[in-house]
Every structure is written in C-alpha cells, then in structure tokens.
C-alpha cells in the first residue's frame, strides 16, 4: 500500500529538520551561542522590561525553546507514519533527546541537563498530539460494509 501524499511530504521534510537539529545540538558551545543566542537576547529584553531576574527569565525561555525545537519532530513523525501508536512516537522523541544529551557530553563547552530531555519530550508530545487532534482523519484501508 502506497503512503498518503502528506506522509511522503513529512518524510521528505524530516531530512532537513534532522540536519538542522544536528547542527543546532552538535555545534560547540561558542558556535552554538551564535545560532541560539536569540533565546538569551529575548530573555534579557523581557527581563529588563518586566524587572525579573535574567537567570529566571532565561531558564524559562530556554525550556520553552527546547519544547519548540521538538514540536516539529512530533508533528513530522506522526504525519510520516500516521498509524504508529503515539506512545512509540513519544518514546522515539525521548530517545532522540537522550541521545542528543549523551552526544553533547563529548562536545566542547556543551552542558547536558535532564530539563532538556523533559522539554524535548514535551515538544514531541505537543507535536504528535496536535497532529492527531487537529488533522483530518484519513479513511481506513478496510472496505466499507455493504
């Protein structure tokens, strides 16, 4: 049985997403800060405007950025393989995140945290659930009863 067009598109989009994700998480800290430094700048802006501690603001924004980083993962995996159980997709997101954190232990200047794994897994859950809740249901491959 041939996959639906949306599944084919999602599978194709997984390639550039995976490459971008690998670049974001695999760069040494000094190079990554140029790419992800926007999170710090936004946190500093909000911190100054709302008179909140920069440390607190940055922690919240970094957690939110990690969630946002994995929402496409959940969306694309769920769209690429629509009949896959959501728990398997979530487990895949958790495993990918844990693997990323493990790899980052070998990247100069990178810090690994459990909160990143939690945030990335939450992003996978949000992406998967959003697709399952809001995407139109495809027809079943079973023939209709007559």
PDB file of C-alpha atoms in Angstrom:
ATOM      1  CA  UNK A   1       0.000   0.000   0.000  1.00  0.00           C
ATOM      2  CA  UNK A   2       1.379   3.392  -1.008  1.00  0.00           C
ATOM      3  CA  UNK A   3       1.736   6.065   1.709  1.00  0.00           C
ATOM      4  CA  UNK A   4      -0.525   9.112   1.591  1.00  0.00           C
ATOM      5  CA  UNK A   5       0.935  12.262  -0.024  1.00  0.00           C
ATOM      6  CA  UNK A   6       1.127  14.003   3.374  1.00  0.00           C
ATOM      7  CA  UNK A   7       3.176  11.082   4.727  1.00  0.00           C
ATOM      8  CA  UNK A   8       5.588  11.368   1.800  1.00  0.00           C
ATOM      9  CA  UNK A   9       5.965  15.133   2.319  1.00  0.00           C
ATOM     10  CA  UNK A  10       6.524  14.629   6.063  1.00  0.00           C
ATOM     11  CA  UNK A  11       9.200  12.009   5.381  1.00  0.00           C
ATOM     12  CA  UNK A  12      10.961  14.384   2.994  1.00  0.00           C
ATOM     13  CA  UNK A  13      10.766  17.271   5.493  1.00  0.00           C
ATOM     14  CA  UNK A  14      12.289  15.069   8.189  1.00  0.00           C
ATOM     15  CA  UNK A  15      15.621  15.197   6.330  1.00  0.00           C
ATOM     16  CA  UNK A  16      16.255  18.979   6.515  1.00  0.00           C
ATOM     17  CA  UNK A  17      14.758  19.038  10.025  1.00  0.00           C
ATOM     18  CA  UNK A  18      17.176  16.320  11.174  1.00  0.00           C
ATOM     19  CA  UNK A  19      20.106  18.166   9.588  1.00  0.00           C
ATOM     20  CA  UNK A  20      19.128  21.458  11.260  1.00  0.00           C
ATOM     21  CA  UNK A  21      18.627  19.689  14.588  1.00  0.00           C
ATOM     22  CA  UNK A  22      22.030  18.021  14.307  1.00  0.00           C
ATOM     23  CA  UNK A  23      23.676  21.372  13.605  1.00  0.00           C
ATOM     24  CA  UNK A  24      21.922  23.114  16.495  1.00  0.00           C
ATOM     25  CA  UNK A  25      22.740  20.458  19.073  1.00  0.00           C
ATOM     26  CA  UNK A  26      26.107  19.320  17.730  1.00  0.00           C
ATOM     27  CA  UNK A  27      27.939  22.610  17.479  1.00  0.00           C
ATOM     28  CA  UNK A  28      30.476  23.528  20.156  1.00  0.00           C
ATOM     29  CA  UNK A  29      29.140  25.994  22.735  1.00  0.00           C
ATOM     30  CA  UNK A  30      30.791  29.087  21.222  1.00  0.00           C
ATOM     31  CA  UNK A  31      29.421  28.381  17.730  1.00  0.00           C
ATOM     32  CA  UNK A  32      26.022  27.309  19.071  1.00  0.00           C
ATOM     33  CA  UNK A  33      25.669  30.546  21.028  1.00  0.00           C
ATOM     34  CA  UNK A  34      25.724  32.469  17.745  1.00  0.00           C
ATOM     35  CA  UNK A  35      22.867  30.304  16.450  1.00  0.00           C
ATOM     36  CA  UNK A  36      20.836  30.053  19.652  1.00  0.00           C
ATOM     37  CA  UNK A  37      21.839  33.406  21.138  1.00  0.00           C
ATOM     38  CA  UNK A  38      18.432  34.789  20.211  1.00  0.00           C
ATOM     39  CA  UNK A  39      16.966  32.992  23.244  1.00  0.00           C
ATOM     40  CA  UNK A  40      19.333  34.906  25.530  1.00  0.00           C
ATOM     41  CA  UNK A  41      18.594  38.231  23.808  1.00  0.00           C
ATOM     42  CA  UNK A  42      14.828  37.744  24.089  1.00  0.00           C
ATOM     43  CA  UNK A  43      15.160  36.669  27.737  1.00  0.00           C
ATOM     44  CA  UNK A  44      17.288  39.729  28.513  1.00  0.00           C
ATOM     45  CA  UNK A  45      14.769  42.014  26.782  1.00  0.00           C
ATOM     46  CA  UNK A  46      11.842  40.558  28.754  1.00  0.00           C
ATOM     47  CA  UNK A  47      13.860  40.556  31.978  1.00  0.00           C
ATOM     48  CA  UNK A  48      14.665  44.264  31.623  1.00  0.00           C
ATOM     49  CA  UNK A  49      11.101  45.229  30.673  1.00  0.00           C
ATOM     50  CA  UNK A  50       9.394  43.232  33.437  1.00  0.00           C
ATOM     51  CA  UNK A  51      12.114  43.694  36.058  1.00  0.00           C
ATOM     52  CA  UNK A  52      12.518  39.937  36.525  1.00  0.00           C
ATOM     53  CA  UNK A  53      15.789  38.141  37.202  1.00  0.00           C
ATOM     54  CA  UNK A  54      17.628  37.353  33.972  1.00  0.00           C
ATOM     55  CA  UNK A  55      18.524  33.911  35.305  1.00  0.00           C
ATOM     56  CA  UNK A  56      14.865  33.045  35.864  1.00  0.00           C
ATOM     57  CA  UNK A  57      13.749  34.518  32.562  1.00  0.00           C
ATOM     58  CA  UNK A  58      16.492  32.752  30.600  1.00  0.00           C
ATOM     59  CA  UNK A  59      15.697  29.413  32.242  1.00  0.00           C
ATOM     60  CA  UNK A  60      12.028  29.718  31.239  1.00  0.00           C
ATOM     61  CA  UNK A  61      12.844  30.840  27.696  1.00  0.00           C
ATOM     62  CA  UNK A  62      15.447  28.109  27.199  1.00  0.00           C
ATOM     63  CA  UNK A  63      12.958  25.471  28.391  1.00  0.00           C
ATOM     64  CA  UNK A  64      10.316  26.863  26.001  1.00  0.00           C
ATOM     65  CA  UNK A  65      12.850  26.926  23.141  1.00  0.00           C
ATOM     66  CA  UNK A  66      13.663  23.256  23.771  1.00  0.00           C
ATOM     67  CA  UNK A  67       9.960  22.425  23.627  1.00  0.00           C
ATOM     68  CA  UNK A  68       9.595  24.367  20.372  1.00  0.00           C
ATOM     69  CA  UNK A  69      12.643  22.594  18.924  1.00  0.00           C
ATOM     70  CA  UNK A  70      10.922  19.206  19.167  1.00  0.00           C
ATOM     71  CA  UNK A  71       7.329  20.118  18.217  1.00  0.00           C
ATOM     72  CA  UNK A  72       8.196  19.595  14.521  1.00  0.00           C
ATOM     73  CA  UNK A  73       9.683  16.213  15.433  1.00  0.00           C
ATOM     74  CA  UNK A  74       6.364  15.021  16.884  1.00  0.00           C
ATOM     75  CA  UNK A  75       4.384  16.532  14.008  1.00  0.00           C
ATOM     76  CA  UNK A  76       6.557  15.110  11.254  1.00  0.00           C
ATOM     77  CA  UNK A  77       6.897  11.613  12.726  1.00  0.00           C
ATOM     78  CA  UNK A  78       3.138  11.415  13.363  1.00  0.00           C
ATOM     79  CA  UNK A  79       2.406  12.638   9.829  1.00  0.00           C
ATOM     80  CA  UNK A  80       5.033  10.432   8.197  1.00  0.00           C
ATOM     81  CA  UNK A  81       3.774   7.260   9.871  1.00  0.00           C
ATOM     82  CA  UNK A  82       0.131   8.052  10.754  1.00  0.00           C
ATOM     83  CA  UNK A  83      -0.746   4.575  12.006  1.00  0.00           C
ATOM     84  CA  UNK A  84       2.058   4.482  14.556  1.00  0.00           C
ATOM     85  CA  UNK A  85       0.975   4.434  18.186  1.00  0.00           C
ATOM     86  CA  UNK A  86       1.507   7.847  19.826  1.00  0.00           C
ATOM     87  CA  UNK A  87       3.373   6.229  22.716  1.00  0.00           C
ATOM     88  CA  UNK A  88       6.004   4.922  20.274  1.00  0.00           C
ATOM     89  CA  UNK A  89       6.402   8.401  18.799  1.00  0.00           C
ATOM     90  CA  UNK A  90       6.814   9.881  22.277  1.00  0.00           C
ATOM     91  CA  UNK A  91       9.337   7.173  23.174  1.00  0.00           C
ATOM     92  CA  UNK A  92      11.227   7.964  19.961  1.00  0.00           C
ATOM     93  CA  UNK A  93      11.295  11.674  20.879  1.00  0.00           C
ATOM     94  CA  UNK A  94      12.531  10.853  24.377  1.00  0.00           C
ATOM     95  CA  UNK A  95      15.203   8.514  22.973  1.00  0.00           C
ATOM     96  CA  UNK A  96      16.377  11.060  20.402  1.00  0.00           C
ATOM     97  CA  UNK A  97      16.607  13.723  23.091  1.00  0.00           C
ATOM     98  CA  UNK A  98      18.503  11.443  25.474  1.00  0.00           C
ATOM     99  CA  UNK A  99      20.898  10.512  22.643  1.00  0.00           C
ATOM    100  CA  UNK A 100      21.456  14.203  21.889  1.00  0.00           C
ATOM    101  CA  UNK A 101      22.285  14.898  25.523  1.00  0.00           C
ATOM    102  CA  UNK A 102      24.671  11.942  25.558  1.00  0.00           C
ATOM    103  CA  UNK A 103      26.442  13.207  22.426  1.00  0.00           C
ATOM    104  CA  UNK A 104      26.671  16.695  23.921  1.00  0.00           C
ATOM    105  CA  UNK A 105      28.765  15.322  26.788  1.00  0.00           C
ATOM    106  CA  UNK A 106      31.521  14.965  24.179  1.00  0.00           C
ATOM    107  CA  UNK A 107      31.045  18.396  22.557  1.00  0.00           C
ATOM    108  CA  UNK A 108      33.342  21.104  23.975  1.00  0.00           C
ATOM    109  CA  UNK A 109      31.555  23.552  26.259  1.00  0.00           C
ATOM    110  CA  UNK A 110      28.111  21.960  25.985  1.00  0.00           C
ATOM    111  CA  UNK A 111      26.163  21.230  29.146  1.00  0.00           C
ATOM    112  CA  UNK A 112      23.696  18.364  29.371  1.00  0.00           C
ATOM    113  CA  UNK A 113      20.601  18.610  31.541  1.00  0.00           C
ATOM    114  CA  UNK A 114      17.625  16.464  32.364  1.00  0.00           C
ATOM    115  CA  UNK A 115      15.394  19.505  31.809  1.00  0.00           C
ATOM    116  CA  UNK A 116      16.377  19.479  28.114  1.00  0.00           C
ATOM    117  CA  UNK A 117      15.235  15.862  27.788  1.00  0.00           C
ATOM    118  CA  UNK A 118      11.966  16.716  29.543  1.00  0.00           C
ATOM    119  CA  UNK A 119      11.376  19.800  27.369  1.00  0.00           C
ATOM    120  CA  UNK A 120      12.215  17.980  24.144  1.00  0.00           C
ATOM    121  CA  UNK A 121       9.909  15.115  25.075  1.00  0.00           C
ATOM    122  CA  UNK A 122       7.134  17.607  25.846  1.00  0.00           C
ATOM    123  CA  UNK A 123       7.695  19.140  22.408  1.00  0.00           C
ATOM    124  CA  UNK A 124       7.337  15.706  20.822  1.00  0.00           C
ATOM    125  CA  UNK A 125       4.103  15.137  22.754  1.00  0.00           C
ATOM    126  CA  UNK A 126       2.706  18.525  21.717  1.00  0.00           C
ATOM    127  CA  UNK A 127       3.583  17.978  18.051  1.00  0.00           C
ATOM    128  CA  UNK A 128       2.186  14.458  17.947  1.00  0.00           C
ATOM    129  CA  UNK A 129      -0.997  15.359  19.818  1.00  0.00           C
ATOM    130  CA  UNK A 130      -1.577  18.497  17.745  1.00  0.00           C
ATOM    131  CA  UNK A 131      -1.447  16.481  14.557  1.00  0.00           C
ATOM    132  CA  UNK A 132      -3.662  13.721  15.946  1.00  0.00           C
ATOM    133  CA  UNK A 133      -6.215  16.196  17.348  1.00  0.00           C
ATOM    134  CA  UNK A 134      -6.408  18.702  14.512  1.00  0.00           C
ATOM    135  CA  UNK A 135      -5.506  16.824  11.332  1.00  0.00           C
ATOM    136  CA  UNK A 136      -8.368  15.344   9.355  1.00  0.00           C
ATOM    137  CA  UNK A 137      -8.724  11.613   9.790  1.00  0.00           C
ATOM    138  CA  UNK A 138      -7.756   9.568   6.768  1.00  0.00           C
ATOM    139  CA  UNK A 139     -10.091   6.873   5.623  1.00  0.00           C
ATOM    140  CA  UNK A 140      -9.441   3.366   6.825  1.00  0.00           C
ATOM    141  CA  UNK A 141      -7.948   0.786   4.474  1.00  0.00           C
ATOM    142  CA  UNK A 142     -10.814  -1.586   5.328  1.00  0.00           C
ATOM    143  CA  UNK A 143     -13.583  -1.851   2.726  1.00  0.00           C
ATOM    144  CA  UNK A 144     -16.909  -0.316   3.664  1.00  0.00           C
ATOM    145  CA  UNK A 145     -19.647  -2.673   4.822  1.00  0.00           C
ATOM    146  CA  UNK A 146     -22.406  -3.221   2.275  1.00  0.00           C
TER     147      UNK A 146
END
